CSV table of C-alpha atoms in Angstrom, one decimal:
chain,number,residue,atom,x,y,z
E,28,UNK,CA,2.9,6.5,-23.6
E,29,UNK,CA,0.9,9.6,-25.4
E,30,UNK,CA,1.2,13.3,-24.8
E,31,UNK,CA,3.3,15.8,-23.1
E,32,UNK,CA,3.5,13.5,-19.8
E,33,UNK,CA,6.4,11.6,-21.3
E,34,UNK,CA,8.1,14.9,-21.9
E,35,UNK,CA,7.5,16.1,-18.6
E,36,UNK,CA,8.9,13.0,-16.9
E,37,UNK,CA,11.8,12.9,-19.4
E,38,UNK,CA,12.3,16.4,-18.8
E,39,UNK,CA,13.0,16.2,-14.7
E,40,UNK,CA,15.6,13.5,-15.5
E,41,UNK,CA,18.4,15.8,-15.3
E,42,UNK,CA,17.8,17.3,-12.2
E,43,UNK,CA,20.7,16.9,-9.9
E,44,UNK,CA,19.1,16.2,-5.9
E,45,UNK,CA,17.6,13.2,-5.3
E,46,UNK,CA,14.6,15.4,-3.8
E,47,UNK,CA,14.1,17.6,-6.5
E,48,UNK,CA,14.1,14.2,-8.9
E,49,UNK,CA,11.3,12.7,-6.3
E,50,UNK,CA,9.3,16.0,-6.5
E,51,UNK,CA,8.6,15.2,-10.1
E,52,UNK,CA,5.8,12.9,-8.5
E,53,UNK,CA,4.1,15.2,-7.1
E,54,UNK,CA,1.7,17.4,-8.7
E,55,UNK,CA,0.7,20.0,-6.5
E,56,UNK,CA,3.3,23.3,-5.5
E,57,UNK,CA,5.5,23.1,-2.5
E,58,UNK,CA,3.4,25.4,-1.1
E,59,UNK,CA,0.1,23.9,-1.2
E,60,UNK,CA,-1.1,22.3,2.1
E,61,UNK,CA,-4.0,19.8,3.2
E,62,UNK,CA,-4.5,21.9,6.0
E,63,UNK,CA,-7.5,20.4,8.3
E,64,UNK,CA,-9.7,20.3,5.1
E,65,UNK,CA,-11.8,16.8,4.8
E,66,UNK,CA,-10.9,14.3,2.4
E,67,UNK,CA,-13.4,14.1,-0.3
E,68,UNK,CA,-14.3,10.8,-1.2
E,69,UNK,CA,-16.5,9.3,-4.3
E,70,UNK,CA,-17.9,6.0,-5.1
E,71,UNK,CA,-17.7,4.3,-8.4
E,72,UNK,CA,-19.0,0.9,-9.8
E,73,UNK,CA,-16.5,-1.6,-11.0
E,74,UNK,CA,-16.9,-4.1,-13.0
E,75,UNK,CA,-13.7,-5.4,-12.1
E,76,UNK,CA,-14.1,-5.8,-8.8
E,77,UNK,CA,-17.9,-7.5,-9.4
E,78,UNK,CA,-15.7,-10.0,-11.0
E,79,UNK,CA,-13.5,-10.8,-8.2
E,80,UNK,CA,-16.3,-10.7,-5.7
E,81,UNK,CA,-17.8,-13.9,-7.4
E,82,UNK,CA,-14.2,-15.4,-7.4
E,83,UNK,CA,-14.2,-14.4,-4.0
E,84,UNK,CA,-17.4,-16.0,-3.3
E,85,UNK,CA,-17.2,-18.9,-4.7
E,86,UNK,CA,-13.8,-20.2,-3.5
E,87,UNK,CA,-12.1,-20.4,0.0
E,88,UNK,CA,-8.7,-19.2,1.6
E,89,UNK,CA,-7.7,-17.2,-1.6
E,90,UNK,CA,-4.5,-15.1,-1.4
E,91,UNK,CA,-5.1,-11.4,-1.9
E,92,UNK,CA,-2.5,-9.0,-2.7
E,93,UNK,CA,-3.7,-5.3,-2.3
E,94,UNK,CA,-1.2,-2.8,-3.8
E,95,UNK,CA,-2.9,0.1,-2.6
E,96,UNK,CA,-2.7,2.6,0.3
E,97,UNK,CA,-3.2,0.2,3.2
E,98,UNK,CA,-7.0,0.5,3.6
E,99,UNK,CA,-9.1,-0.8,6.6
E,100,UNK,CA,-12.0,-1.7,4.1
E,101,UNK,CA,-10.5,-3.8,2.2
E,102,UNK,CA,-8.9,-5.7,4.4
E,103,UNK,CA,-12.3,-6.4,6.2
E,104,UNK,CA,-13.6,-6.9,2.8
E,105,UNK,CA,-11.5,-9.8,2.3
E,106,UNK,CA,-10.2,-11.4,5.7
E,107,UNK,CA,-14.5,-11.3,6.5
E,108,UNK,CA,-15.2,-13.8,3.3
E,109,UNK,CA,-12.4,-15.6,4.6
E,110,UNK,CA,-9.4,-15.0,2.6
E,111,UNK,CA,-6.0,-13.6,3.3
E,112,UNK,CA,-5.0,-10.0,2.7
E,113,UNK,CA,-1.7,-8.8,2.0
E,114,UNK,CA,-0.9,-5.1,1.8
E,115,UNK,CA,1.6,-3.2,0.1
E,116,UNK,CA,1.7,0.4,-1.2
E,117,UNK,CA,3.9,0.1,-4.0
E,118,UNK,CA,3.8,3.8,-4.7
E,119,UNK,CA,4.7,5.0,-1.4
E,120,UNK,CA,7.7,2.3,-1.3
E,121,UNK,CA,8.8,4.0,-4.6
E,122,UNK,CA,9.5,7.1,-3.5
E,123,UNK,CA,11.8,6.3,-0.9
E,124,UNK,CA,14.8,8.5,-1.7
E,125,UNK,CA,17.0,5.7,-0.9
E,126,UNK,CA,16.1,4.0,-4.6
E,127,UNK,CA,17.5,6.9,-6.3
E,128,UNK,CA,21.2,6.5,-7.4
E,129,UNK,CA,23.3,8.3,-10.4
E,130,UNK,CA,23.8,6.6,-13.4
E,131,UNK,CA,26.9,6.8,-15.6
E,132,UNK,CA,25.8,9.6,-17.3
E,133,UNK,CA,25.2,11.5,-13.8
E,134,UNK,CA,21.7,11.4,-14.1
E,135,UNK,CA,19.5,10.6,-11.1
E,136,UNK,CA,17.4,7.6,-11.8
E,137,UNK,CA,15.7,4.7,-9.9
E,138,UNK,CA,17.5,1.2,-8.6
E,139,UNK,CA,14.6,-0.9,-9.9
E,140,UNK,CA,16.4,-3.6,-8.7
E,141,UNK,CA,17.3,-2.6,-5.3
E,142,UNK,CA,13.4,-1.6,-5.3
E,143,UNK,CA,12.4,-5.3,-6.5
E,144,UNK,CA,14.7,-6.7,-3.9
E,145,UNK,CA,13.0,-4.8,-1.4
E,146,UNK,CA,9.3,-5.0,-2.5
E,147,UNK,CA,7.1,-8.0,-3.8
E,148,UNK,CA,9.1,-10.2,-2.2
E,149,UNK,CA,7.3,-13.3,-2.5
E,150,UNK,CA,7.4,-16.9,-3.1
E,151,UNK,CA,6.0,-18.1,-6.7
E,152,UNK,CA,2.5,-18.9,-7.5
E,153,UNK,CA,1.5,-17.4,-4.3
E,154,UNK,CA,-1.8,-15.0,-5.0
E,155,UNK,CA,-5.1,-16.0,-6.3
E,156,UNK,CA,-5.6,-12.0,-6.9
E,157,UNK,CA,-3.7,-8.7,-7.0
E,158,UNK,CA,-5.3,-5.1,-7.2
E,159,UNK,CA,-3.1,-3.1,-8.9
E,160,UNK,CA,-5.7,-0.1,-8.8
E,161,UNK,CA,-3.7,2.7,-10.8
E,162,UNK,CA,-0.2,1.9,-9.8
E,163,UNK,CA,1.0,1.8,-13.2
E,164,UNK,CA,-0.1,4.9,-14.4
E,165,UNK,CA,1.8,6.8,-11.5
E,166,UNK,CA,4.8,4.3,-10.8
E,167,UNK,CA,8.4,5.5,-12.5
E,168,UNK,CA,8.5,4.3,-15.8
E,169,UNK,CA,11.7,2.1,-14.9
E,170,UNK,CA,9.6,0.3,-12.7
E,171,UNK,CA,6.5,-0.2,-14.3
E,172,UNK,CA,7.7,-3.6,-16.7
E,173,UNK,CA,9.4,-5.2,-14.1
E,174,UNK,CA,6.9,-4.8,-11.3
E,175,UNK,CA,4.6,-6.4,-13.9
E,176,UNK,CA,7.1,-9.3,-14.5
E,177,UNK,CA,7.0,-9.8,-10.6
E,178,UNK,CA,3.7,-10.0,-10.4
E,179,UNK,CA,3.3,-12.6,-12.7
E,180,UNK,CA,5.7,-14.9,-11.2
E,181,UNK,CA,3.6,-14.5,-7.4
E,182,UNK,CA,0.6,-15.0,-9.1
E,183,UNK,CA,-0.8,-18.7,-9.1
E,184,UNK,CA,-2.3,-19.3,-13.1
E,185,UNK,CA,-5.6,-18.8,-13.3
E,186,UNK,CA,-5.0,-15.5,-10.8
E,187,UNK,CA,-6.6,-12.5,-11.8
E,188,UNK,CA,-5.3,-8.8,-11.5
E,189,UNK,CA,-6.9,-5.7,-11.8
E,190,UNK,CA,-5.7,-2.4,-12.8
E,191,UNK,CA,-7.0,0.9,-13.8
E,192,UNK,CA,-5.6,3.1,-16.4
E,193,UNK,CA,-6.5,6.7,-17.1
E,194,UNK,CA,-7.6,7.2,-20.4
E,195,UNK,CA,-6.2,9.8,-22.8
E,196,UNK,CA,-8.9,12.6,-21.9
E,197,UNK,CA,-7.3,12.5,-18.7
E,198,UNK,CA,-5.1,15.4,-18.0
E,199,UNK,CA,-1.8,15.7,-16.2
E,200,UNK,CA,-3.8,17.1,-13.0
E,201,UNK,CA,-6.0,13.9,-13.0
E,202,UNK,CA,-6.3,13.1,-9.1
E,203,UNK,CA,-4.5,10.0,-7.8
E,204,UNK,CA,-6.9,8.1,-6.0
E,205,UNK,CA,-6.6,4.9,-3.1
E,206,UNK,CA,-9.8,2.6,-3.4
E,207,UNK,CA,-11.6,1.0,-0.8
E,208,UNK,CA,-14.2,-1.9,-1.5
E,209,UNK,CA,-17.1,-1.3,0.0
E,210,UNK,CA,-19.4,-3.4,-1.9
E,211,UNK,CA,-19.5,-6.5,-4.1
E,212,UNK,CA,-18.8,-4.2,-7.2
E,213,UNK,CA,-18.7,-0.8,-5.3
E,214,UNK,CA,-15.5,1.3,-4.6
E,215,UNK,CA,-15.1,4.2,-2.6
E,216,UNK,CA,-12.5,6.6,-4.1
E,217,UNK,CA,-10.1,9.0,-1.8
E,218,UNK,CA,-7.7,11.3,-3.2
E,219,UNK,CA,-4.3,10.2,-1.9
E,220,UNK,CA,-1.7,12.7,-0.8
E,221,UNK,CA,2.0,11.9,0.4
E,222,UNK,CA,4.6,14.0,2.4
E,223,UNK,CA,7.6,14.1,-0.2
E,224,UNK,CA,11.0,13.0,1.1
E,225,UNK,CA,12.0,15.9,3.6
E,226,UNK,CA,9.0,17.5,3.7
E,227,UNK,CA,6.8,18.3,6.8
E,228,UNK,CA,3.9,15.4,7.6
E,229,UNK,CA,1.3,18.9,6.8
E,230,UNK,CA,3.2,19.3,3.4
E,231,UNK,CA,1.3,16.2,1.5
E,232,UNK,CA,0.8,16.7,-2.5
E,233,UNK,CA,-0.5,14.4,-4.8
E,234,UNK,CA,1.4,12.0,-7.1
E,235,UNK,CA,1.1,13.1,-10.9
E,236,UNK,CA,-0.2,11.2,-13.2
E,237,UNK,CA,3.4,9.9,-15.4
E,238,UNK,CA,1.8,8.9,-18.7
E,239,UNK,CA,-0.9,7.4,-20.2
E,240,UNK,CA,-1.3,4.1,-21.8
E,241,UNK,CA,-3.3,3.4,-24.8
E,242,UNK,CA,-4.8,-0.3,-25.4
E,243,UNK,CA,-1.9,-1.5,-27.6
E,244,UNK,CA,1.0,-0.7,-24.1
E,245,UNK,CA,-1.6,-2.3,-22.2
E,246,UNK,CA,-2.0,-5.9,-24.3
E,247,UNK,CA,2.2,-5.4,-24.6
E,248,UNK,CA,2.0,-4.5,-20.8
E,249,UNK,CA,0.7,-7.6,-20.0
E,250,UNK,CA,1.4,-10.3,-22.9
E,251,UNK,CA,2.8,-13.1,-20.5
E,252,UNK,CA,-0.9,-13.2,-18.7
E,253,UNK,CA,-3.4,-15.6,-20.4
E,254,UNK,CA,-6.1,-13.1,-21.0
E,255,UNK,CA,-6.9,-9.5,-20.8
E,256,UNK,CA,-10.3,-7.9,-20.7
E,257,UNK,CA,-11.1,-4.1,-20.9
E,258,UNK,CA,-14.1,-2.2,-19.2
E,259,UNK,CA,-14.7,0.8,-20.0
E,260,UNK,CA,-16.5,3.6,-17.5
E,261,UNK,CA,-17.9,6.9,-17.9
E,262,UNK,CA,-15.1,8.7,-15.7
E,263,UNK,CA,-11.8,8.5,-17.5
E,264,UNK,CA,-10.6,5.4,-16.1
E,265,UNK,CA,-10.5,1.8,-18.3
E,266,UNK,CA,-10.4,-1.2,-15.7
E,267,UNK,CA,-8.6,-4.1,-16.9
E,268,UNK,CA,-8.9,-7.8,-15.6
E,269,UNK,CA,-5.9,-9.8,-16.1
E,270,UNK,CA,-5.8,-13.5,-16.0
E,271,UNK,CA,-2.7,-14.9,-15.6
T,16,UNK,CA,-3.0,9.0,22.3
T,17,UNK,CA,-1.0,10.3,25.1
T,18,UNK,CA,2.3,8.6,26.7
T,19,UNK,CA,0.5,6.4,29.2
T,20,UNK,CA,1.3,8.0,32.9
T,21,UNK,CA,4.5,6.0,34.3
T,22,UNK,CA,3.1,3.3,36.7
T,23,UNK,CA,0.2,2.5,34.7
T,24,UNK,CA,2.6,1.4,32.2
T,25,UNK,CA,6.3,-0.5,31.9
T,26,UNK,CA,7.6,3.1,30.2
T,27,UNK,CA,10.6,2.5,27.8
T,28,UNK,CA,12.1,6.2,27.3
T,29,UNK,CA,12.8,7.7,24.0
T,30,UNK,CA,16.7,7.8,24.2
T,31,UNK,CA,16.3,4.1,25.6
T,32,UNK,CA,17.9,1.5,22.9
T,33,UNK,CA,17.4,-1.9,23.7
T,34,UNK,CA,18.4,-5.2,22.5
T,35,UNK,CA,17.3,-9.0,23.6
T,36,UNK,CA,14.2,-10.7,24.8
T,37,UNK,CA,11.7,-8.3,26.2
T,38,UNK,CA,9.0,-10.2,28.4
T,39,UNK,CA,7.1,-9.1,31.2
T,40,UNK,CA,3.7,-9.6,33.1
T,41,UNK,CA,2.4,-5.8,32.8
T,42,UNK,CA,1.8,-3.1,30.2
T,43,UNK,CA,4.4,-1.8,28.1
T,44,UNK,CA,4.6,1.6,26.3
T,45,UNK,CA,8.1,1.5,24.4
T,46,UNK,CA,9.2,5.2,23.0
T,47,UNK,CA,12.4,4.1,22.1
T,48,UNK,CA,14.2,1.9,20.0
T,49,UNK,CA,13.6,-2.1,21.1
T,50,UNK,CA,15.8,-4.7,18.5
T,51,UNK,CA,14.9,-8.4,20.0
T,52,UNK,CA,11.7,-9.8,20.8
T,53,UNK,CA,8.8,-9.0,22.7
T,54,UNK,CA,6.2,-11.4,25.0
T,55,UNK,CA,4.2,-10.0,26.9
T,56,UNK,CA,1.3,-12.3,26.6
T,57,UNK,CA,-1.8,-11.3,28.6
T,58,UNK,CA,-0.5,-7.5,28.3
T,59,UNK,CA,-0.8,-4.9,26.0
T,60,UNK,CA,2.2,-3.1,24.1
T,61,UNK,CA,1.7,0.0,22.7
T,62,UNK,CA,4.8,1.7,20.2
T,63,UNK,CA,5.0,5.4,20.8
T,64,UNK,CA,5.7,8.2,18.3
T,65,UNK,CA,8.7,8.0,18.9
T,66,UNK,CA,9.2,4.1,19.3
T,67,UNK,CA,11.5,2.0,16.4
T,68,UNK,CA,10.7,-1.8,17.4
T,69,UNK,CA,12.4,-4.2,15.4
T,70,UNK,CA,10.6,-7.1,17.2
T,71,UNK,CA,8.1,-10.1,16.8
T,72,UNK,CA,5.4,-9.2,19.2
T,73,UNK,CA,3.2,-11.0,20.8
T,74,UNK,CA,0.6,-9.9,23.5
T,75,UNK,CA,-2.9,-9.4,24.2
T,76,UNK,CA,-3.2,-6.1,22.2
T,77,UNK,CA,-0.6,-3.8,20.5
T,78,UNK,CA,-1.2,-0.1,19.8
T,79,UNK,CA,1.4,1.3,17.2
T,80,UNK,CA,2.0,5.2,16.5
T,81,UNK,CA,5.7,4.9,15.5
T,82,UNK,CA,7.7,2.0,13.5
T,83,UNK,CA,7.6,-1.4,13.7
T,84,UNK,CA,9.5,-4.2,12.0
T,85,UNK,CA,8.5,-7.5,12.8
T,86,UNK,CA,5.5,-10.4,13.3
T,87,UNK,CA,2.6,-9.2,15.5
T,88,UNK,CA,0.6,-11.5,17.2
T,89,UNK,CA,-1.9,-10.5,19.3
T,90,UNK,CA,-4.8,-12.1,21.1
T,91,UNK,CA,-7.4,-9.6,21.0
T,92,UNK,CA,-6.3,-6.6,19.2
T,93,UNK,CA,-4.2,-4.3,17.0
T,94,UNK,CA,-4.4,-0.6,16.7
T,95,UNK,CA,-2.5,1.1,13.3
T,96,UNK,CA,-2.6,4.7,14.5
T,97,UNK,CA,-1.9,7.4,11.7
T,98,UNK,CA,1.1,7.6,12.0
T,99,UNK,CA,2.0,3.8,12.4
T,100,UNK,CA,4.8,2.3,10.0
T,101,UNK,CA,4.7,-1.5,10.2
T,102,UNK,CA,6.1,-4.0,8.4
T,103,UNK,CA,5.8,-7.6,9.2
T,104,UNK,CA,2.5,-9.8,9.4
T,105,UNK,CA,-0.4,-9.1,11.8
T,106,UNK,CA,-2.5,-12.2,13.3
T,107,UNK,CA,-4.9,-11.0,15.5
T,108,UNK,CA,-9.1,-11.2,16.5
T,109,UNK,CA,-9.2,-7.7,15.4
T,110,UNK,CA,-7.8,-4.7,14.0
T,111,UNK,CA,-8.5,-0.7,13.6
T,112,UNK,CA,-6.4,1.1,10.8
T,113,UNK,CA,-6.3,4.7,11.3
T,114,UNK,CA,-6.2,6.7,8.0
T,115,UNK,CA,-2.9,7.3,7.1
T,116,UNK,CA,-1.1,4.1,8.9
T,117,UNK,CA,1.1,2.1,6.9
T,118,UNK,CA,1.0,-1.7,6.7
T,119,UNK,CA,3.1,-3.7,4.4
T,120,UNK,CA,2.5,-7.4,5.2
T,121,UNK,CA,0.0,-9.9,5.4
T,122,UNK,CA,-3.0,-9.3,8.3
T,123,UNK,CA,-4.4,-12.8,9.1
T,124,UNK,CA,-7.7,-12.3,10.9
T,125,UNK,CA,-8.1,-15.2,13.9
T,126,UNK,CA,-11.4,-15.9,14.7
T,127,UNK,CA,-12.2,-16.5,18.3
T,128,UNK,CA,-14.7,-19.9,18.8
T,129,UNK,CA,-18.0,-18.7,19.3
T,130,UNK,CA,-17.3,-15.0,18.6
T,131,UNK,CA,-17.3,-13.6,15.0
T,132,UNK,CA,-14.0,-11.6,14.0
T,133,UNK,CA,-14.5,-8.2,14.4
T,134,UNK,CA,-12.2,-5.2,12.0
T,135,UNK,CA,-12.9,-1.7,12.7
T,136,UNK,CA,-11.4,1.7,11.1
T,137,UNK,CA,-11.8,5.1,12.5
């Protein structure tokens, strides 16, 4: 991790309710509201995803894993080339205040086992591709390794897995964004905003950005897979294929 | 959506709790909570706000606003409303996700012979 961000997470360690200790996800003040305001939404091109399109098109019945807000176009995406879609928001399950317990010390911290019991509960060698979009860079630290270590026991060898990571000219205010596919190597980008635990449904804030990786936590990140390939973008955002 | 008027619909009450085998031969709009199974075959279920079905479903076409836990399979379609919470695999012809619905499971799109699948969002 570089930069203040590893402060600021450290930092909110010690504070004593679990919803104050979940708030530390969320970047925007209490007191900021979506209101009836539109959702802006941006395209991008990935190369990532151009990749996994020609997987996609040139084999059948592949298992996809989408670990992003549960999005209507990708699931037509892939179920209409024939594959099968699985969704699961990882970073909405990880806020459930139910994962945070006190550890010896009295500090309020994340079951990342509990949370694994609960989540990515599948059978070995099971998906031909997960989407990881930017769930590492604004998952709890505690779960970040052994989410990865999941993944690459449902993932069939050969699978590939895509992830973005903000780079570091990203700052701490850096949107969190859900991705839709909308074309072979297209993505359409919407901010995504979450009630926090206890909060009102019109009370949604964006998750901050925890920290930010540089290439070497990235290889170390992922130095079970087979092979790891970096593209770099214009925005501040690396995409990183992952074979396993 | 509205809570269906009662007679259009089998109407399941919000303080209604429920546990079994559900199956009937009309619609059913379940506001409360349903822990069993539910057939309704030709029919359509639709999961109000309020509704907390820990069920497998299967019908002709389910609409979910509040929680379900459990398989759905439906014959034509499935609605995710905004604020739909489901967990549990969907097999169906098609489906509409409302931005904001939550779906944590597998959706397995069925196509019908001669017809292509369809998948629509709002």
């Amino acid at each position: 991790m570089e930069g203040g961000s590893r402060d600021r997470v450290h930092g909110s360690l010690d504070m004593a309710s679990v919803s104050d200790n979940v708030m530390k996800f969320f970047r925007s003040s209490s007191n900021q509201t979506v209101g009836k305001a539109i959702p802006q939404k941006l395209t991008r091109r990935s190369s990532g995803i151009g990749e996994i399109s020609r997987l996609l098109n040139s084999q059948e019945a592949l298992c996809v894993l989408d670990m992003g807000a549960t999005s209507a176009n990708n699931i037509r995406f892939f179920t209409g080339k024939g594959h099968k879609n699985y969704s699961e928001d990882l970073l909405r399950s990880s806020l459930d205040p139910a994962l945070r317990i006190q550890d010896s010390k009295g500090n309020t911290v994340v079951d990342s086992k509990k949370f694994l019991d609960e989540n990515l509960v599948y059978a070995n060698a099971q998906f031909d591709v997960v989407l990881c979009w930017n769930l590492p860079d604004y998952l709890e630290e505690s779960l970040v390794k052994p989410t990865i270590d999941r993944l690459w026991s449902v993932m069939k060898p050969g699978g590939y897995l895509l992830t973005f990571f903000h780079t570091r000219d990203a700052g701490p205010d850096s949107i969190c964004y859900r991705y839709h596919v909308t074309g072979s190597d297209m993505l359409e980008m919407q901010e995504v905003k979450f009630a926090p635990p206890g909060r009102p449904a019109s009370d949604k804030q964006s998750p901050r950005l925890q920290r930010v990786f540089n290439n070497r936590h990235i290889e170390n990140l992922f130095r079970d897979f087979a092979s790891i390939k970096f593209f770099l973008a214009r925005d501040a955002i690396r995409e990183v294929l992952v074979v396993r | 959506m509205d809570a269906p008027q009662t007679g259009e619909f089998a109407h399941i009450g919000k303080s209604v709790v429920i546990k079994g085998e559900l199956s009937g031969s009309e619609d059913l709009y379940v506001d409360g909570n349903v822990e069993g199974n539910i057939e309704l075959r030709n029919h359509s279920l639709t999961v109000g706000p309020n509704g907390n079905v820990k069920a497998n479903v299967t019908a002709k076409a389910v609409v979910i606003q509040g929680k379900l836990d459990g398989t759905v399979n439906a014959s034509d379609r499935v609605e995710l409303r905004k604020s739909a919470v489901v967990t549990g695999d969907v097999t169906t012809q098609r489906i509409a996700i409302e931005e904001g619905a939550f779906l944590k499971g597998k959706v397995d799109i069925q196509k019908e012979a001669g017809k292509a699948a369809g998948l629509a969002s709002s």
